[in-house]
């Protein structure tokens, strides 16, 4: 007989995406162990932006109060061209929080929900025999193995799991890089994406007196030692940053004290498939992109929210047929679109004077609201709409913000006591009924997925049952008669 699994799901990587996923799996009722190679959470200052859709999701999970009041900026940019990001949402614009804080809060949330986070576990072998996944890790106490029904690789842009499986990761290699340093003791003018003759420069001084500088010198490639690697894998010297800064801006910052120095490039790759048997990928492990404008982090967090409830459903005794595969179908398409916009932004941001006419034309087009709004929708994640069938109501796939879904259940918005609400009772462990706001006259009910997107909208009772079955699995009585399988 096959040995029992140690846990239902192993998540590799306790970065923001792995921790978000762990919390989502727990509210979906799944057992989860998170393994991270580091002994301690990183203290590196990385992404600092949460976009509107992520803020909506955090609020739906009851995490808005946990994050507390955050500084908000209505304006962002597209390839360095200033862009107003405000759109109709409770969270217009971009919200500022250091990634270390995001990780700390998500970690506390996931652990509070019962996730088992193990640090100092460096995964070095993964095998999927079709029935379960075995993962081997080096730990301070020696080599350990764990068996699980599924494994999710959230192990970042240099994903070990991706390398171990050798899965196709097509895209573009790095051609340009940005050098970055947090520096104390310098006094240079603040500047946002300043385009100079020899390059592009950014300087932002924090209230604590630390200046973050970023610089790119036009026409310079990426040194082989760094190309396509995580910034920490081959950091530049501070002297390299100060030399390039001097050449581009004419200013001398070499007397400053470097607190953190790194480089990142415009590598742009996306896994051909986000699911390989019992192994799935999310966040930077699934897609690598120039980390600009916070899109990488937000894209990854939203991967986790799309995947969590589906994978939790997959390890129930009777999983919904085909639900798990919708993760790749939905998120790969979103990722492809975001990666394309990041590539466009890299060309605009890091291109020399020859891109000026394109920038000027784009700036003119972005001043027109009907152009700005869809672009802002893409950057903020608010435009995401998952595919719907030809017979579906036009609202299917769109998001419904401002609902309380902290328990991770779906919602049936319908008139209290109606036949449709009665019909959904056998799914009450997975779907909660709420009154339908008087929004629409052409439908009697809206079925909302745990990630806040509409699964179905209509009035026909047997269509609702089909949708409940498809997205949430069989009704409780039927599910209870089946033997547990574990997906
Ligand atoms: C140095 C740096 C600077 C960045 N700056 C910005 C920025 O300014 N703006 C922006 O928008 N984005 C930035 N990013 C990108 C942003 O931080 C990422 O998009 C985000 O962290 C992705 O989250 P993740 O959880 O997918 O991966 P990560 O945050 O990379 O987390 C992966 C986790 O997996 C663990 N891990 C890796 N290998 C193994 C293994 N074999 N076994 C066990 N655990 C493993 C790691 O220890 C890590 O904790 C930056 C990234 C880096 C690395």
Short mmCIF file of C-alpha atoms and ligand atoms in Angstrom, two decimals:
data_model
loop_
_atom_site.label_atom_id
_atom_site.label_comp_id
_atom_site.label_asym_id
_atom_site.label_seq_id
_atom_site.Cartn_x
_atom_site.Cartn_y
_atom_site.Cartn_z
CA UNK A 1 0.00 0.00 0.00
CA UNK A 2 1.10 3.57 -0.70
CA UNK A 3 2.33 5.31 2.47
CA UNK A 4 0.03 8.02 3.78
CA UNK A 5 1.00 11.61 3.03
CA UNK A 6 2.55 13.73 5.80
CA UNK A 7 0.50 16.72 4.81
CA UNK A 8 -1.98 17.49 2.05
CA UNK A 9 0.04 20.33 0.52
CA UNK A 10 3.65 21.42 0.67
CA UNK A 11 4.41 24.99 -0.35
CA UNK A 12 8.07 25.67 -1.16
CA UNK A 13 8.94 29.27 -0.31
CA UNK A 14 7.75 31.51 2.51
CA UNK A 15 7.94 34.71 0.49
CA UNK A 16 4.81 36.82 0.12
CA UNK A 17 3.25 34.47 -2.43
CA UNK A 18 3.89 31.28 -0.45
CA UNK A 19 2.53 32.85 2.73
CA UNK A 20 -0.56 34.24 1.02
CA UNK A 21 -1.17 30.82 -0.50
CA UNK A 22 -0.73 29.09 2.86
CA UNK A 23 -3.40 31.33 4.42
CA UNK A 24 -5.74 30.74 1.48
CA UNK A 25 -5.27 26.96 1.73
CA UNK A 26 -6.02 27.05 5.44
CA UNK A 27 -9.25 29.01 5.04
CA UNK A 28 -10.15 26.47 2.36
CA UNK A 29 -9.67 23.74 4.98
CA UNK A 30 -6.45 22.14 3.64
CA UNK A 31 -3.42 21.07 5.67
CA UNK A 32 -0.30 22.91 4.58
CA UNK A 33 3.40 22.86 5.39
CA UNK A 34 5.51 25.75 4.09
CA UNK A 35 9.25 25.15 3.67
CA UNK A 36 11.78 27.95 3.32
CA UNK A 37 15.52 27.70 2.89
CA UNK A 38 16.19 30.81 4.97
CA UNK A 39 16.45 30.56 8.76
CA UNK A 40 14.77 33.93 9.11
CA UNK A 41 12.48 36.06 6.96
CA UNK A 42 14.43 38.36 4.64
CA UNK A 43 15.13 41.90 5.81
CA UNK A 44 15.71 43.10 2.23
CA UNK A 45 13.76 46.12 1.17
CA UNK A 46 12.07 45.00 -2.05
CA UNK A 47 8.65 45.77 -3.53
CA UNK A 48 6.79 48.54 -1.72
CA UNK A 49 3.54 48.80 -3.66
CA UNK A 50 0.20 47.12 -3.20
CA UNK A 51 -2.21 47.80 -6.02
CA UNK A 52 -5.96 48.29 -5.79
CA UNK A 53 -7.02 44.71 -6.56
CA UNK A 54 -4.67 43.30 -3.93
CA UNK A 55 -6.02 45.79 -1.40
CA UNK A 56 -9.59 44.69 -2.21
CA UNK A 57 -8.62 41.06 -1.70
CA UNK A 58 -6.86 41.76 1.60
CA UNK A 59 -9.95 43.63 2.80
CA UNK A 60 -12.22 40.72 1.79
CA UNK A 61 -10.08 38.45 4.01
CA UNK A 62 -10.39 40.83 6.96
CA UNK A 63 -6.74 41.87 6.58
CA UNK A 64 -7.41 45.55 5.91
CA UNK A 65 -7.39 46.33 9.64
CA UNK A 66 -4.31 44.16 10.14
CA UNK A 67 -2.34 46.22 7.60
CA UNK A 68 -3.72 49.40 9.17
CA UNK A 69 -3.76 52.79 7.45
CA UNK A 70 -1.26 52.87 4.59
CA UNK A 71 0.10 55.84 2.65
CA UNK A 72 -1.71 56.15 -0.66
CA UNK A 73 -0.52 57.66 -3.93
CA UNK A 74 -3.05 58.30 -6.67
CA UNK A 75 -0.35 58.49 -9.31
CA UNK A 76 1.88 55.76 -10.61
CA UNK A 77 3.59 55.47 -13.95
CA UNK A 78 3.74 53.45 -17.13
CA UNK A 79 7.30 53.02 -18.31
CA UNK A 80 8.20 56.15 -16.35
CA UNK A 81 5.38 58.21 -17.90
CA UNK A 82 3.27 59.53 -14.99
CA UNK A 83 -0.17 57.94 -14.91
CA UNK A 84 -3.16 58.52 -12.66
CA UNK A 85 -4.08 55.08 -11.29
CA UNK A 86 -7.40 56.02 -9.73
CA UNK A 87 -10.40 53.97 -10.80
CA UNK A 88 -13.77 53.20 -9.20
CA UNK A 89 -12.80 51.12 -6.15
CA UNK A 90 -12.55 51.61 -2.39
CA UNK A 91 -8.76 51.54 -2.86
CA UNK A 92 -7.92 53.91 -5.71
CA UNK A 93 -4.27 54.42 -6.62
CA UNK A 94 -1.32 52.60 -5.10
CA UNK A 95 -0.66 51.80 -1.46
CA UNK A 96 2.75 51.82 0.14
CA UNK A 97 4.00 49.11 2.44
CA UNK A 98 7.48 47.61 2.60
CA UNK A 99 7.56 44.01 1.42
CA UNK A 100 9.09 42.92 4.74
CA UNK A 101 5.95 44.18 6.49
CA UNK A 102 3.66 42.47 3.97
CA UNK A 103 5.50 39.20 4.58
CA UNK A 104 5.38 39.61 8.35
CA UNK A 105 1.62 40.21 8.35
CA UNK A 106 0.80 37.48 5.86
CA UNK A 107 3.02 35.08 7.81
CA UNK A 108 1.25 35.86 11.06
CA UNK A 109 -2.13 35.42 9.37
CA UNK A 110 -1.20 32.07 7.80
CA UNK A 111 0.32 30.69 11.01
CA UNK A 112 -2.66 31.95 13.02
CA UNK A 113 -4.87 29.91 10.69
CA UNK A 114 -2.78 26.81 11.32
CA UNK A 115 -0.17 26.79 8.54
CA UNK A 116 3.03 24.98 9.57
CA UNK A 117 5.91 27.22 8.43
CA UNK A 118 9.34 25.56 8.67
CA UNK A 119 12.42 27.70 8.12
CA UNK A 120 15.90 26.37 7.37
CA UNK A 121 14.48 23.73 5.00
CA UNK A 122 16.29 24.02 1.65
CA UNK A 123 14.43 21.90 -0.88
CA UNK A 124 16.80 19.96 -3.14
CA UNK A 125 14.78 17.10 -4.62
CA UNK A 126 11.17 16.74 -5.76
CA UNK A 127 9.50 13.70 -7.27
CA UNK A 128 5.94 13.22 -8.39
CA UNK A 129 4.91 9.57 -8.83
CA UNK A 130 1.45 10.49 -10.06
CA UNK A 131 -0.16 9.60 -6.72
CA UNK A 132 1.80 11.87 -4.41
CA UNK A 133 4.78 14.20 -4.31
CA UNK A 134 7.90 13.54 -2.25
CA UNK A 135 10.11 16.46 -1.34
CA UNK A 136 13.58 16.26 0.15
CA UNK A 137 15.18 19.15 2.00
CA UNK A 138 18.45 19.87 3.74
CA UNK A 139 17.71 21.10 7.25
CA UNK A 140 19.96 21.97 10.22
CA UNK A 141 18.97 18.58 11.66
CA UNK A 142 19.94 16.69 8.48
CA UNK A 143 18.08 15.64 5.36
CA UNK A 144 14.31 15.34 5.76
CA UNK A 145 11.60 14.13 3.40
CA UNK A 146 7.91 14.93 3.31
CA UNK A 147 5.12 13.40 1.26
CA UNK A 148 2.15 15.42 0.14
CA UNK A 149 -0.77 15.17 -2.25
CA UNK A 150 0.38 18.37 -4.02
CA UNK A 151 3.34 20.72 -3.99
CA UNK A 152 3.29 24.38 -4.94
CA UNK A 153 6.56 26.05 -5.90
CA UNK A 154 6.57 29.64 -4.63
CA UNK A 155 10.35 29.67 -4.48
CA UNK A 156 10.96 32.85 -6.39
CA UNK A 157 12.64 33.85 -9.61
CA UNK A 158 15.49 31.32 -9.41
CA UNK A 159 13.04 28.54 -8.49
CA UNK A 160 14.83 25.34 -7.47
CA UNK A 161 11.68 23.34 -8.17
CA UNK A 162 11.50 24.72 -11.71
CA UNK A 163 15.12 23.67 -12.27
CA UNK A 164 14.61 20.24 -10.69
CA UNK A 165 11.64 19.51 -12.92
CA UNK A 166 13.34 21.05 -15.97
CA UNK A 167 10.07 22.48 -17.22
CA UNK A 168 9.89 24.82 -20.24
CA UNK A 169 10.34 28.46 -19.24
CA UNK A 170 10.21 30.39 -22.49
CA UNK A 171 10.73 34.11 -22.90
CA UNK A 172 13.44 36.71 -23.29
CA UNK A 173 16.84 36.84 -21.61
CA UNK A 174 18.11 40.02 -20.00
CA UNK A 175 19.42 42.77 -22.26
CA UNK A 176 19.42 45.74 -19.86
CA UNK A 177 19.75 46.28 -16.15
CA UNK A 178 19.04 48.84 -13.47
CA UNK A 179 21.47 49.38 -10.62
CA UNK A 180 19.99 50.28 -7.28
CA UNK A 181 21.30 51.33 -3.88
CA UNK A 182 19.89 52.58 -0.60
CA UNK A 183 22.44 55.16 0.53
CA UNK A 184 22.82 57.14 3.76
CA UNK A 185 24.66 60.45 4.00
CA UNK A 186 24.12 61.86 0.50
CA UNK A 187 22.20 64.89 -0.62
CA UNK A 188 21.06 64.69 -4.23
CA UNK A 189 17.84 66.13 -5.68
CA UNK A 190 14.81 63.81 -5.70
CA UNK A 191 13.89 62.73 -9.21
CA UNK A 192 11.33 60.34 -10.72
CA UNK A 193 12.52 58.57 -13.85
CA UNK A 194 14.62 61.49 -15.01
CA UNK A 195 15.77 60.97 -18.58
CA UNK A 196 19.22 62.38 -19.20
CA UNK A 197 21.51 62.24 -22.18
CA UNK A 198 23.38 59.14 -21.06
CA UNK A 199 20.76 57.34 -19.03
CA UNK A 200 17.82 57.34 -16.70
CA UNK A 201 18.03 58.14 -12.97
CA UNK A 202 15.73 57.97 -9.96
CA UNK A 203 16.42 59.33 -6.47
CA UNK A 204 13.95 59.25 -3.60
CA UNK A 205 14.93 60.40 -0.13
CA UNK A 206 13.01 58.78 2.74
CA UNK A 207 11.96 60.68 5.88
CA UNK A 208 14.79 58.78 7.65
CA UNK A 209 17.33 60.45 5.35
CA UNK A 210 18.12 57.36 3.27
CA UNK A 211 18.16 57.93 -0.46
CA UNK A 212 17.19 55.15 -2.85
CA UNK A 213 18.98 55.68 -6.15
CA UNK A 214 18.32 53.72 -9.33
CA UNK A 215 20.25 54.23 -12.51
CA UNK A 216 20.46 52.81 -16.01
CA UNK A 217 23.05 53.76 -18.60
CA UNK A 218 21.63 53.57 -22.11
CA UNK A 219 23.13 51.02 -24.43
CA UNK A 220 24.94 49.05 -21.72
CA UNK A 221 24.19 45.34 -21.58
CA UNK A 222 24.01 43.11 -18.53
CA UNK A 223 27.31 41.75 -17.19
CA UNK A 224 27.36 37.98 -17.72
CA UNK A 225 27.83 37.39 -14.01
CA UNK A 226 24.43 38.90 -13.32
CA UNK A 227 22.32 38.24 -16.40
CA UNK A 228 19.06 36.53 -15.50
CA UNK A 229 20.06 35.96 -11.88
CA UNK A 230 18.25 37.19 -8.78
CA UNK A 231 19.76 40.47 -7.69
CA UNK A 232 21.14 38.91 -4.52
CA UNK A 233 22.96 36.22 -6.51
CA UNK A 234 25.53 38.63 -7.94
CA UNK A 235 25.21 42.05 -6.45
CA UNK A 236 27.09 44.95 -8.01
CA UNK A 237 29.72 46.79 -5.97
CA UNK A 238 28.73 50.18 -4.65
CA UNK A 239 31.64 51.57 -6.68
CA UNK A 240 29.94 50.32 -9.83
CA UNK A 241 26.74 52.15 -8.87
CA UNK A 242 28.56 55.38 -8.05
CA UNK A 243 30.52 55.25 -11.35
CA UNK A 244 27.38 54.80 -13.43
CA UNK A 245 25.54 57.45 -11.37
CA UNK A 246 28.40 59.88 -12.02
CA UNK A 247 28.41 59.20 -15.76
CA UNK A 248 24.63 59.59 -16.03
CA UNK A 249 23.93 62.49 -13.62
CA UNK A 250 27.33 64.11 -13.14
CA UNK A 251 26.87 63.79 -9.34
CA UNK A 252 29.27 62.18 -6.90
CA UNK A 253 27.59 59.88 -4.37
CA UNK A 254 30.70 57.88 -3.54
CA UNK A 255 31.01 59.47 -0.09
CA UNK A 256 27.66 57.96 0.98
CA UNK A 257 27.23 54.81 3.02
CA UNK A 258 25.63 52.00 1.00
CA UNK A 259 23.02 50.10 3.04
CA UNK A 260 21.75 47.79 0.30
CA UNK A 261 23.02 47.45 -3.25
CA UNK A 262 21.52 45.35 -6.01
CA UNK A 263 20.79 45.14 -9.68
CA UNK A 264 17.83 43.84 -11.58
CA UNK A 265 17.28 43.24 -15.25
CA UNK A 266 14.61 42.93 -17.89
CA UNK A 267 14.48 39.12 -18.10
CA UNK A 268 10.93 38.28 -19.16
CA UNK A 269 9.93 34.63 -18.93
CA UNK A 270 6.80 32.70 -18.12
CA UNK A 271 6.31 29.00 -17.56
CA UNK A 272 4.54 27.36 -20.48
CA UNK A 273 2.35 25.56 -17.94
CA UNK A 274 1.64 26.50 -14.32
CA UNK A 275 0.70 22.91 -13.49
CA UNK A 276 2.86 19.83 -13.98
CA UNK A 277 0.97 16.87 -12.55
CA UNK A 278 0.92 17.34 -8.79
CA UNK A 279 3.32 20.27 -8.85
CA UNK A 280 2.06 23.80 -9.41
CA UNK A 281 3.88 27.13 -9.65
CA UNK A 282 2.93 30.61 -8.45
CA UNK A 283 4.54 34.05 -8.16
CA UNK A 284 8.05 34.71 -9.42
CA UNK A 285 8.63 30.96 -9.76
CA UNK A 286 6.03 31.00 -12.55
CA UNK A 287 6.99 34.31 -14.18
CA UNK A 288 10.07 36.52 -14.07
CA UNK A 289 9.88 40.15 -15.05
CA UNK A 290 11.50 43.53 -14.47
CA UNK A 291 10.34 44.38 -10.95
CA UNK A 292 8.99 47.78 -11.65
CA UNK A 293 5.81 49.42 -10.41
CA UNK A 294 4.95 46.61 -7.99
CA UNK A 295 3.31 44.47 -10.64
CA UNK A 296 5.48 41.40 -9.97
CA UNK A 297 4.48 41.16 -6.33
CA UNK A 298 0.81 41.90 -6.95
CA UNK A 299 0.60 39.44 -9.83
CA UNK A 300 2.06 36.74 -7.57
CA UNK A 301 -0.26 37.47 -4.65
CA UNK A 302 -3.21 37.23 -7.00
CA UNK A 303 -1.92 33.91 -8.38
CA UNK A 304 -2.02 32.64 -4.80
CA UNK A 305 -5.58 33.82 -4.26
CA UNK A 306 -6.73 32.18 -7.49
CA UNK A 307 -5.02 28.90 -6.63
CA UNK A 308 -5.67 28.55 -2.88
CA UNK A 309 -9.36 27.68 -2.87
CA UNK A 310 -9.06 25.47 -5.94
CA UNK A 311 -6.26 23.40 -4.47
CA UNK A 312 -8.03 23.20 -1.11
CA UNK A 313 -11.08 21.84 -2.98
CA UNK A 314 -8.86 19.37 -4.83
CA UNK A 315 -7.80 17.63 -1.62
CA UNK A 316 -11.37 17.21 -0.36
CA UNK A 317 -12.84 13.70 -0.54
CA UNK A 318 -14.69 14.51 -3.78
CA UNK A 319 -12.97 17.34 -5.67
CA UNK A 320 -14.78 19.38 -8.33
CA UNK A 321 -13.97 17.99 -11.76
CA UNK A 322 -11.45 20.05 -13.70
CA UNK A 323 -11.41 22.96 -11.25
CA UNK A 324 -7.67 22.81 -10.55
CA UNK A 325 -6.82 23.13 -14.24
CA UNK A 326 -8.62 26.46 -14.40
CA UNK A 327 -5.71 27.87 -12.36
CA UNK A 328 -3.35 27.62 -15.32
CA UNK A 329 -6.02 28.66 -17.80
CA UNK A 330 -6.91 31.79 -15.86
CA UNK A 331 -3.60 32.93 -14.39
CA UNK A 332 -1.33 32.14 -17.33
CA UNK A 333 -3.44 34.44 -19.50
CA UNK A 334 -3.30 37.22 -16.89
CA UNK A 335 0.45 36.74 -16.45
CA UNK A 336 1.06 36.85 -20.22
CA UNK A 337 -0.72 40.18 -20.43
CA UNK A 338 1.14 41.68 -17.47
CA UNK A 339 4.50 40.43 -18.74
CA UNK A 340 3.77 42.04 -22.10
CA UNK A 341 3.01 45.36 -20.45
CA UNK A 342 6.19 45.11 -18.38
CA UNK A 343 8.20 44.46 -21.53
CA UNK A 344 6.64 47.51 -23.08
CA UNK A 345 7.48 49.53 -19.97
CA UNK A 346 11.08 48.29 -20.00
CA UNK A 347 11.46 49.47 -23.60
CA UNK A 348 10.04 52.90 -22.70
CA UNK A 349 11.99 53.26 -19.49
CA UNK A 350 15.38 51.95 -20.52
CA UNK A 351 15.41 53.02 -24.15
CA UNK A 352 17.64 55.91 -25.24
CA UNK A 353 16.57 59.05 -27.10
CA UNK A 354 15.23 56.96 -30.00
CA UNK A 355 12.17 56.01 -27.90
CA UNK A 356 11.30 59.66 -27.18
CA UNK A 357 8.73 59.96 -30.02
CA UNK A 358 6.98 56.80 -28.80
CA UNK A 359 6.96 58.13 -25.23
CA UNK A 360 5.57 61.47 -26.37
CA UNK A 361 2.81 59.85 -28.40
CA UNK A 362 1.91 57.47 -25.59
CA UNK A 363 1.80 60.31 -23.05
CA UNK A 364 -0.62 62.12 -25.35
CA UNK A 365 -2.81 59.03 -25.68
CA UNK A 366 -2.72 58.38 -21.94
CA UNK A 367 -4.11 61.85 -21.31
CA UNK A 368 -7.36 60.62 -22.90
CA UNK A 369 -9.52 58.95 -20.26
CA UNK A 370 -10.69 56.11 -22.50
CA UNK A 371 -7.02 55.11 -22.96
CA UNK A 372 -5.84 55.79 -19.42
CA UNK A 373 -8.57 53.81 -17.67
CA UNK A 374 -7.86 50.41 -19.32
CA UNK A 375 -4.11 50.87 -18.84
CA UNK A 376 -4.62 51.75 -15.17
CA UNK A 377 -6.97 48.75 -14.93
CA UNK A 378 -4.18 46.50 -16.16
CA UNK A 379 -1.52 47.90 -13.81
CA UNK A 380 -3.80 47.82 -10.75
CA UNK A 381 -5.23 44.38 -11.51
CA UNK A 382 -8.78 45.76 -11.51
CA UNK A 383 -9.40 44.81 -15.13
CA UNK A 384 -8.89 41.09 -14.55
CA UNK A 385 -11.83 39.16 -15.87
CA UNK A 386 -11.67 35.39 -16.07
CA UNK A 387 -13.01 33.65 -19.20
CA UNK A 388 -16.72 32.95 -19.43
CA UNK A 389 -18.75 30.73 -21.76
CA UNK A 390 -20.77 32.14 -24.68
CA UNK A 391 -24.04 31.41 -22.84
CA UNK A 392 -22.91 33.06 -19.62
CA UNK A 393 -24.20 36.34 -18.25
CA UNK A 394 -21.85 39.20 -19.25
CA UNK A 395 -20.87 39.73 -15.58
CA UNK A 396 -19.39 36.23 -15.25
CA UNK A 397 -15.65 36.34 -14.60
CA UNK A 398 -15.63 39.92 -13.31
CA UNK A 399 -14.82 40.78 -9.70
CA UNK A 400 -17.29 41.75 -6.99
CA UNK A 401 -15.42 43.98 -4.54
CA UNK A 402 -16.33 44.86 -0.96
CA UNK A 403 -17.71 41.48 0.11
CA UNK A 404 -16.69 39.87 3.38
CA UNK A 405 -15.16 36.51 2.41
CA UNK A 406 -12.82 36.09 5.35
CA UNK A 407 -13.97 32.49 5.78
CA UNK A 408 -12.95 31.67 2.20
CA UNK A 409 -16.41 30.47 1.25
CA UNK A 410 -18.22 31.32 -1.96
CA UNK A 411 -21.29 33.52 -1.77
CA UNK A 412 -24.74 33.17 -3.25
CA UNK A 413 -26.25 36.62 -3.56
CA UNK A 414 -30.01 36.07 -3.82
CA UNK A 415 -33.29 37.05 -2.19
CA UNK A 416 -33.43 35.53 1.32
CA UNK A 417 -35.78 32.53 1.45
CA UNK A 418 -35.93 32.24 -2.36
CA UNK A 419 -35.97 28.87 -4.16
CA UNK A 420 -32.40 29.48 -5.33
CA UNK A 421 -31.18 29.93 -1.76
CA UNK A 422 -33.00 26.71 -0.73
CA UNK A 423 -31.44 24.89 -3.66
CA UNK A 424 -27.94 25.87 -2.56
CA UNK A 425 -28.37 24.60 1.01
CA UNK A 426 -26.52 21.31 0.43
CA UNK A 427 -23.45 23.43 -0.42
CA UNK A 428 -23.77 25.56 2.75
CA UNK A 429 -20.40 24.34 4.07
CA UNK A 430 -18.77 25.97 1.01
CA UNK A 431 -21.25 28.68 -0.06
CA UNK A 432 -22.88 31.27 2.17
CA UNK A 433 -26.11 33.04 1.14
CA UNK A 434 -26.36 36.82 1.27
CA UNK A 435 -29.10 39.14 0.06
CA UNK A 436 -28.61 40.28 -3.54
CA UNK A 437 -28.12 44.05 -3.67
CA UNK A 438 -30.68 45.68 -5.98
CA UNK A 439 -28.21 46.02 -8.84
CA UNK A 440 -29.80 44.19 -11.64
CA UNK A 441 -33.30 43.24 -12.74
CA UNK A 442 -32.34 40.59 -15.27
CA UNK A 443 -30.96 38.08 -12.77
CA UNK A 444 -32.23 36.51 -9.56
CA UNK A 445 -28.87 35.40 -8.15
CA UNK A 446 -25.11 35.81 -8.40
CA UNK A 447 -22.69 33.07 -7.38
CA UNK A 448 -19.33 34.47 -6.26
CA UNK A 449 -16.18 32.37 -6.03
CA UNK A 450 -13.98 32.50 -2.93
CA UNK A 451 -11.57 34.79 -4.82
CA UNK A 452 -14.33 37.34 -5.38
CA UNK A 453 -14.98 36.69 -9.08
CA UNK A 454 -18.44 35.85 -10.42
CA UNK A 455 -18.87 32.16 -11.23
CA UNK A 456 -22.46 32.38 -12.41
CA UNK A 457 -25.31 34.88 -12.64
CA UNK A 458 -28.88 34.07 -13.65
CA UNK A 459 -32.28 32.86 -12.56
CA UNK A 460 -32.65 29.25 -13.79
CA UNK A 461 -32.48 26.78 -10.87
CA UNK A 462 -30.78 23.90 -12.66
CA UNK A 463 -28.16 26.26 -14.12
CA UNK A 464 -27.32 27.29 -10.55
CA UNK A 465 -26.95 23.63 -9.52
CA UNK A 466 -24.62 23.00 -12.46
CA UNK A 467 -22.52 26.03 -11.49
CA UNK A 468 -22.38 24.98 -7.82
CA UNK A 469 -21.24 21.53 -8.86
CA UNK A 470 -18.64 22.86 -11.26
CA UNK A 471 -17.05 25.39 -8.92
CA UNK A 472 -17.63 23.81 -5.50
CA UNK A 473 -18.03 20.06 -6.11
CA UNK A 474 -21.00 17.82 -5.38
CA UNK A 475 -23.57 18.72 -2.71
CA UNK A 476 -22.77 17.63 0.85
CA UNK A 477 -25.02 14.56 0.87
CA UNK A 478 -23.40 13.16 -2.29
CA UNK A 479 -19.91 14.13 -1.17
CA UNK A 480 -20.54 12.45 2.19
CA UNK A 481 -21.42 9.12 0.50
CA UNK A 482 -18.09 8.91 -1.33
CA UNK A 483 -14.89 7.48 0.01
CA UNK A 484 -12.17 10.01 0.86
CA UNK A 485 -9.56 10.12 -1.91
CA UNK A 486 -7.32 13.14 -1.38
CA UNK A 487 -7.44 14.32 -4.96
C1 LIG B 1 16.41 41.95 -4.52
C2 LIG B 1 15.02 42.13 -5.08
C3 LIG B 1 14.51 43.41 -5.25
C4 LIG B 1 13.23 43.59 -5.72
N1 LIG B 1 12.71 44.86 -5.85
C5 LIG B 1 11.45 45.04 -6.26
C6 LIG B 1 10.89 46.35 -6.40
O1 LIG B 1 11.53 47.34 -6.13
N2 LIG B 1 9.61 46.46 -6.85
C7 LIG B 1 8.86 45.37 -7.15
O2 LIG B 1 7.73 45.50 -7.55
N3 LIG B 1 9.35 44.12 -7.02
C8 LIG B 1 10.62 43.95 -6.59
N4 LIG B 1 11.13 42.69 -6.49
C9 LIG B 1 10.27 41.60 -6.87
C10 LIG B 1 9.39 41.16 -5.72
O3 LIG B 1 10.13 41.22 -4.53
C11 LIG B 1 8.93 39.75 -6.06
O4 LIG B 1 8.03 39.83 -7.15
C12 LIG B 1 8.24 39.03 -4.90
O5 LIG B 1 9.11 38.89 -3.81
C13 LIG B 1 7.79 37.65 -5.38
O6 LIG B 1 7.37 36.91 -4.31
P1 LIG B 1 7.53 35.33 -4.31
O7 LIG B 1 6.92 34.91 -3.01
O8 LIG B 1 7.03 34.77 -5.58
O9 LIG B 1 9.09 35.05 -4.30
P2 LIG B 1 10.22 35.48 -3.25
O10 LIG B 1 9.84 36.69 -2.51
O11 LIG B 1 11.49 35.48 -4.00
O12 LIG B 1 10.21 34.29 -2.20
C14 LIG B 1 10.73 33.02 -2.51
C15 LIG B 1 11.05 32.28 -1.24
O13 LIG B 1 11.44 30.96 -1.58
C16 LIG B 1 12.54 30.59 -0.78
N5 LIG B 1 13.30 29.55 -1.48
C17 LIG B 1 14.01 29.68 -2.62
N6 LIG B 1 14.57 28.50 -2.95
C18 LIG B 1 14.20 27.61 -2.01
C19 LIG B 1 14.46 26.24 -1.79
N7 LIG B 1 15.22 25.52 -2.63
N8 LIG B 1 13.91 25.63 -0.71
C20 LIG B 1 13.14 26.32 0.16
N9 LIG B 1 12.87 27.63 0.00
C21 LIG B 1 13.39 28.27 -1.07
C22 LIG B 1 13.32 31.88 -0.57
O14 LIG B 1 14.11 31.80 0.60
C23 LIG B 1 12.21 32.91 -0.46
O15 LIG B 1 11.82 33.13 0.88
C24 LIG B 1 12.44 42.47 -6.05
C25 LIG B 1 12.95 41.18 -5.91
C26 LIG B 1 14.23 40.99 -5.43
C27 LIG B 1 14.77 39.58 -5.26
#
